[in-house]
Amino acid sequence: MAETKEIKSPSVSCPPSQLQYSPSLTRSPLLHSENEDTPHPKNKTPRMPFTPPRFNLTPLASPVRKALKLTKLNPQDAWLPITESRNGNKYYAAFHTLCSGIGIQALILPVAFTILGWTWGIISLTIAFIWQLYTLWLLVHLHESREDGVRYNRYLELCFATFGEKWGKLLALFPILYLSAGTCTTLIIIGGSTARTFYEIVCGESCTSKPMTTVEWYLVFTCAAVVLSQLPNLNSIAGVSLIGAVTAVGYCTSIWVISVAQGTLPGVNYNPVRGENNVEKTLGVLNAFGIIAFAFRGHNLILEIQATMPSSDKHPSHVPMWKGVKIAYTLIAFCLFPVAIAGYWAYGQLIPANGGMLTALYQFHSHDISKFVLALTSFSVVVNCLCSFQIYSMPIFDDMESKYTKKMNRPCPWWLRTSIRIFSGFVSFFVGVATPFLASLAGLIGGVALPVTLAYPCFMWLKVKNPKKYSVMWCLNWFLGTFGIGLSGLLIGASIYVIIETGVKVSFFNPK
């Protein structure tokens, strides 16, 4: 009797039914069986391996089987904060997107209107909102490639895949690092200063103890943020993001409603504030565009938020992600436009350049409204800063932990993860104490961050999707990407010029 030889099937690290819940799909060579290329001896009939009935694949399993042949799992994704949990949904996505997409920067929008005026202010804000919503749509649909089974779980991963590692680092590493680490530092400055204001409002004249310094308030805020940052991963802070989103919508709405209820200030006019010559006028307008660009943030976190969702061929992650984005940006629109329009109507050219609507509320209406309302507004700002700190610091934690997991090929122990988060939080605290004027550089920050928000997604779409030459998508993305890069350069130059001309109160290691 002829001998039979059993052919071994390719080994897979998890059953096909678990693929949609796997940590990641990354680029890899084809998986081959050991004897795939070896011809069978003559007169020997191969015997097919027995498959138990309980593992019979459904019709949906054919694309899953194809994905298994083309890809393999990356175990490191299961060890990192952004991707270790894949049970996100559209509601989590809405919470995270809203918390990261709106904040204290929205209260500075009326400052841009003092330069642009009513017509161009509203037009510019509308165009910027539509533009950044379009690039969000691009990023959501670039997150995963159904052709080769790759999920780009981080903004930098997509940059490296699109532009190459060298150019990706050169073009995107600094802006993304600035958006994450710089935002955390700014949140410590704003959160600590507002916590001090909240204490002064609540304590009032009855407080007899020696008041704490600004640095001490920074330290109190940092300690609270570090304690909260011990939550393990991005999915675990969904409740924190919800609280941050509610407080952001709450204080934005309450501030513009109070401003409208109090009416316009005496002596308000709406004539645009322009420079003495054409150069100063142009640079002032560009600086106003930078302030508007600064109001839109969070694009550097969209891919990370989407990475917390399961994905399969039948249920791709971009569907629930885009639903969450639409919910979030509907609420963002109902905050940004009323704040900008109502704030400019109430204060006109008298709106404080540093702090915007929040400073105007304290400066002009502290004696007209109750202390409870002032205290509640301040408390909401502090809570929102604490919550926003968590989502913006998560990519920093993820990057630092990835260096350990790559080198040691194992997850970070709990004590190292705790140490990383404490170290990162207090580095931001040190930078905030050293450069307390960072929060006043809104136009410059907007110019630096603009390519990440408005330009790079367009070039990524052209590279990854390769639309037909001279088609609508091809022309639109080339125009928006090129215009965004050029506008970013102009905004940075204009912001630097305005800073030099008007001056910024630079006080290293002397926060006030």
Short mmCIF file of C-alpha atoms in Angstrom, two decimals, residues 28-241:
data_model
loop_
_atom_site.label_atom_id
_atom_site.label_comp_id
_atom_site.label_asym_id
_atom_site.label_seq_id
_atom_site.Cartn_x
_atom_site.Cartn_y
_atom_site.Cartn_z
CA SER A 28 4.55 41.13 6.13
CA PRO A 29 5.64 38.55 3.57
CA LEU A 30 3.28 35.76 2.65
CA LEU A 31 2.96 33.00 5.18
CA HIS A 32 3.92 29.69 3.57
CA SER A 33 3.62 26.13 4.72
CA GLU A 34 6.83 24.25 5.18
CA ASN A 35 6.33 22.00 2.12
CA GLU A 36 4.55 24.44 -0.11
CA ASP A 37 7.25 24.59 -2.77
CA THR A 38 8.20 20.89 -2.59
CA PRO A 39 6.63 18.72 -5.32
CA HIS A 40 4.71 15.65 -4.12
CA PRO A 41 6.31 12.31 -4.88
CA LYS A 42 4.64 10.28 -7.61
CA ASN A 43 2.09 7.63 -6.65
CA LYS A 44 1.58 9.29 -3.26
CA THR A 45 -1.82 10.71 -2.59
CA PRO A 46 -1.87 13.66 -0.18
CA ARG A 47 -4.39 13.44 2.62
CA MET A 48 -6.34 16.54 3.52
CA PRO A 49 -6.30 17.46 7.18
CA PHE A 50 -9.59 16.94 9.03
CA THR A 51 -11.49 20.10 9.99
CA PRO A 52 -13.98 19.67 12.83
CA PRO A 53 -17.50 20.89 12.00
CA ARG A 54 -17.46 23.51 14.75
CA PHE A 55 -14.70 25.39 12.91
CA ASN A 56 -16.50 25.51 9.56
CA LEU A 57 -16.02 28.95 8.06
CA THR A 58 -19.00 31.08 7.19
CA PRO A 59 -19.23 32.85 3.83
CA LEU A 60 -17.76 35.91 5.54
CA ALA A 61 -14.58 34.02 6.28
CA SER A 62 -13.13 34.11 2.77
CA PRO A 63 -11.81 37.68 3.07
CA VAL A 64 -10.63 36.83 6.57
CA ARG A 65 -8.74 33.83 5.25
CA LYS A 66 -7.22 36.02 2.57
CA ALA A 67 -6.17 38.54 5.20
CA LEU A 68 -4.55 35.79 7.25
CA LYS A 69 -2.51 34.69 4.25
CA LEU A 70 -1.33 38.20 3.54
CA THR A 71 -0.68 39.46 7.05
CA LYS A 72 0.52 38.48 10.48
CA LEU A 73 -0.18 39.92 13.90
CA ASN A 74 2.09 42.41 15.57
CA PRO A 75 2.23 41.44 19.25
CA GLN A 76 3.68 44.81 20.28
CA ASP A 77 0.40 46.55 19.51
CA ALA A 78 -1.23 44.53 22.28
CA TRP A 79 1.28 45.98 24.77
CA LEU A 80 0.95 49.69 23.97
CA PRO A 81 -1.59 52.16 25.45
CA ILE A 82 -3.22 53.18 22.18
CA THR A 83 -3.85 49.71 20.73
CA GLU A 84 -3.94 47.28 23.65
CA SER A 85 -7.74 47.60 23.84
CA ARG A 86 -9.84 47.26 20.67
CA ASN A 87 -13.37 47.50 22.02
CA GLY A 88 -14.08 51.12 21.06
CA ASN A 89 -17.28 52.26 19.37
CA LYS A 90 -18.80 55.36 17.78
CA TYR A 91 -19.68 56.83 21.17
CA TYR A 92 -16.13 56.50 22.48
CA ALA A 93 -14.92 58.03 19.23
CA ALA A 94 -17.30 60.98 19.67
CA PHE A 95 -16.13 61.52 23.28
CA HIS A 96 -12.45 61.46 22.37
CA THR A 97 -12.87 63.59 19.23
CA LEU A 98 -14.93 66.22 21.01
CA CYS A 99 -12.55 66.39 23.99
CA SER A 100 -9.51 66.73 21.72
CA GLY A 101 -11.18 69.01 19.17
CA ILE A 102 -12.49 71.79 21.39
CA GLY A 103 -10.98 73.64 24.30
CA ILE A 104 -9.73 76.93 25.60
CA GLN A 105 -8.32 77.87 22.17
CA ALA A 106 -11.88 78.43 20.91
CA LEU A 107 -12.23 81.42 23.24
CA ILE A 108 -9.53 83.33 21.31
CA LEU A 109 -11.49 83.34 18.03
CA PRO A 110 -13.01 86.85 18.56
CA VAL A 111 -9.43 88.21 18.57
CA ALA A 112 -9.11 87.13 14.91
CA PHE A 113 -12.36 88.94 14.11
CA THR A 114 -10.94 92.23 15.40
CA ILE A 115 -8.47 92.09 12.49
CA LEU A 116 -10.62 90.47 9.80
CA GLY A 117 -13.94 92.17 10.56
CA TRP A 118 -17.40 90.65 10.35
CA THR A 119 -17.49 89.49 6.74
CA TRP A 120 -14.03 88.04 6.32
CA GLY A 121 -14.01 86.68 9.86
CA ILE A 122 -17.13 84.58 9.28
CA ILE A 123 -16.01 83.54 5.78
CA SER A 124 -12.55 82.49 7.01
CA LEU A 125 -13.94 80.55 9.96
CA THR A 126 -16.46 78.74 7.72
CA ILE A 127 -13.85 77.80 5.11
CA ALA A 128 -11.44 76.58 7.79
CA PHE A 129 -14.16 74.46 9.41
CA ILE A 130 -15.15 72.80 6.11
CA TRP A 131 -11.52 72.30 5.11
CA GLN A 132 -10.49 70.60 8.33
CA LEU A 133 -13.65 68.46 8.31
CA TYR A 134 -12.71 67.28 4.81
CA THR A 135 -9.17 66.36 5.89
CA LEU A 136 -10.67 64.50 8.86
CA TRP A 137 -12.68 62.43 6.38
CA LEU A 138 -9.48 61.68 4.48
CA LEU A 139 -7.67 60.52 7.62
CA VAL A 140 -10.55 58.32 8.76
CA HIS A 141 -10.57 56.52 5.40
CA LEU A 142 -6.76 56.28 5.26
CA HIS A 143 -6.58 54.50 8.61
CA GLU A 144 -6.75 51.02 7.11
CA SER A 145 -5.91 49.54 3.75
CA ARG A 146 -8.26 46.73 2.78
CA GLU A 147 -5.98 45.78 -0.11
CA ASP A 148 -2.93 44.81 1.96
CA GLY A 149 -4.46 44.46 5.44
CA VAL A 150 -2.52 47.28 7.11
CA ARG A 151 -3.91 49.52 9.85
CA TYR A 152 -2.07 52.79 10.43
CA ASN A 153 -2.65 53.15 14.14
CA ARG A 154 -0.71 56.39 14.58
CA TYR A 155 -0.37 59.57 12.57
CA LEU A 156 3.40 59.11 12.31
CA GLU A 157 2.98 55.57 10.95
CA LEU A 158 0.90 56.93 8.09
CA CYS A 159 3.46 59.69 7.50
CA PHE A 160 6.30 57.18 7.34
CA ALA A 161 4.35 54.94 4.96
CA THR A 162 3.52 57.91 2.73
CA PHE A 163 6.65 60.06 2.72
CA GLY A 164 9.27 57.52 3.85
CA GLU A 165 10.84 57.41 7.30
CA LYS A 166 13.41 60.14 6.61
CA TRP A 167 11.00 62.69 5.15
CA GLY A 168 8.25 61.64 7.53
CA LYS A 169 10.42 62.54 10.51
CA LEU A 170 11.53 65.78 8.88
CA LEU A 171 8.04 66.95 7.92
CA ALA A 172 5.79 65.60 10.66
CA LEU A 173 7.76 64.62 13.76
CA PHE A 174 8.24 68.14 15.13
CA PRO A 175 4.67 69.41 14.47
CA ILE A 176 3.15 66.27 16.00
CA LEU A 177 5.49 66.41 18.98
CA TYR A 178 4.64 70.09 19.32
CA LEU A 179 0.92 69.33 19.22
CA SER A 180 1.18 66.63 21.90
CA ALA A 181 3.89 67.82 24.26
CA GLY A 182 3.26 71.52 23.59
CA THR A 183 -0.46 71.14 24.19
CA CYS A 184 0.18 69.31 27.48
CA THR A 185 2.44 72.15 28.60
CA THR A 186 -0.11 74.77 27.58
CA LEU A 187 -2.83 72.89 29.46
CA ILE A 188 -0.71 72.95 32.63
CA ILE A 189 -0.22 76.72 32.25
CA ILE A 190 -3.91 77.43 31.61
CA GLY A 191 -5.20 74.84 34.06
CA GLY A 192 -2.91 75.95 36.88
CA SER A 193 -3.65 79.65 36.35
CA THR A 194 -7.42 79.05 36.18
CA ALA A 195 -7.28 76.86 39.30
CA ARG A 196 -5.72 79.81 41.11
CA THR A 197 -8.51 82.08 39.85
CA PHE A 198 -11.12 79.55 40.97
CA TYR A 199 -9.58 79.44 44.46
CA GLU A 200 -9.55 83.25 44.70
CA ILE A 201 -13.21 83.48 43.63
CA VAL A 202 -14.35 80.83 46.09
CA CYS A 203 -12.11 81.94 48.95
CA GLY A 204 -12.63 85.67 48.48
CA GLU A 205 -11.76 88.07 51.24
CA SER A 206 -12.40 85.47 53.96
CA CYS A 207 -9.21 83.63 53.07
CA THR A 208 -6.58 84.37 55.70
CA SER A 209 -3.91 81.84 54.77
CA LYS A 210 -0.94 82.79 52.63
CA PRO A 211 -1.93 82.30 48.98
CA MET A 212 0.03 79.83 46.88
CA THR A 213 2.23 81.04 44.07
CA THR A 214 1.49 80.35 40.41
CA VAL A 215 4.23 77.72 40.28
CA GLU A 216 2.62 75.91 43.19
CA TRP A 217 -0.72 75.94 41.37
CA TYR A 218 1.02 74.50 38.30
CA LEU A 219 2.36 71.77 40.57
CA VAL A 220 -1.09 71.02 42.02
CA PHE A 221 -2.57 70.73 38.53
CA THR A 222 0.32 68.52 37.34
CA CYS A 223 -0.04 66.16 40.31
CA ALA A 224 -3.77 65.76 39.61
CA ALA A 225 -3.06 65.16 35.90
CA VAL A 226 -0.35 62.59 36.66
CA VAL A 227 -2.62 60.66 39.03
CA LEU A 228 -5.37 60.59 36.40
CA SER A 229 -2.89 59.52 33.71
CA GLN A 230 -2.38 56.13 35.40
CA LEU A 231 -5.43 54.80 33.55
CA PRO A 232 -3.92 52.12 31.31
CA ASN A 233 -5.00 52.86 27.74
CA LEU A 234 -6.93 55.12 25.41
CA ASN A 235 -10.18 53.18 25.70
CA SER A 236 -10.05 53.34 29.50
CA ILE A 237 -10.21 57.14 29.45
CA ALA A 238 -13.46 57.30 27.43
CA GLY A 239 -15.32 58.44 30.55
CA VAL A 240 -12.66 61.07 31.20
CA SER A 241 -13.03 62.33 27.62
#
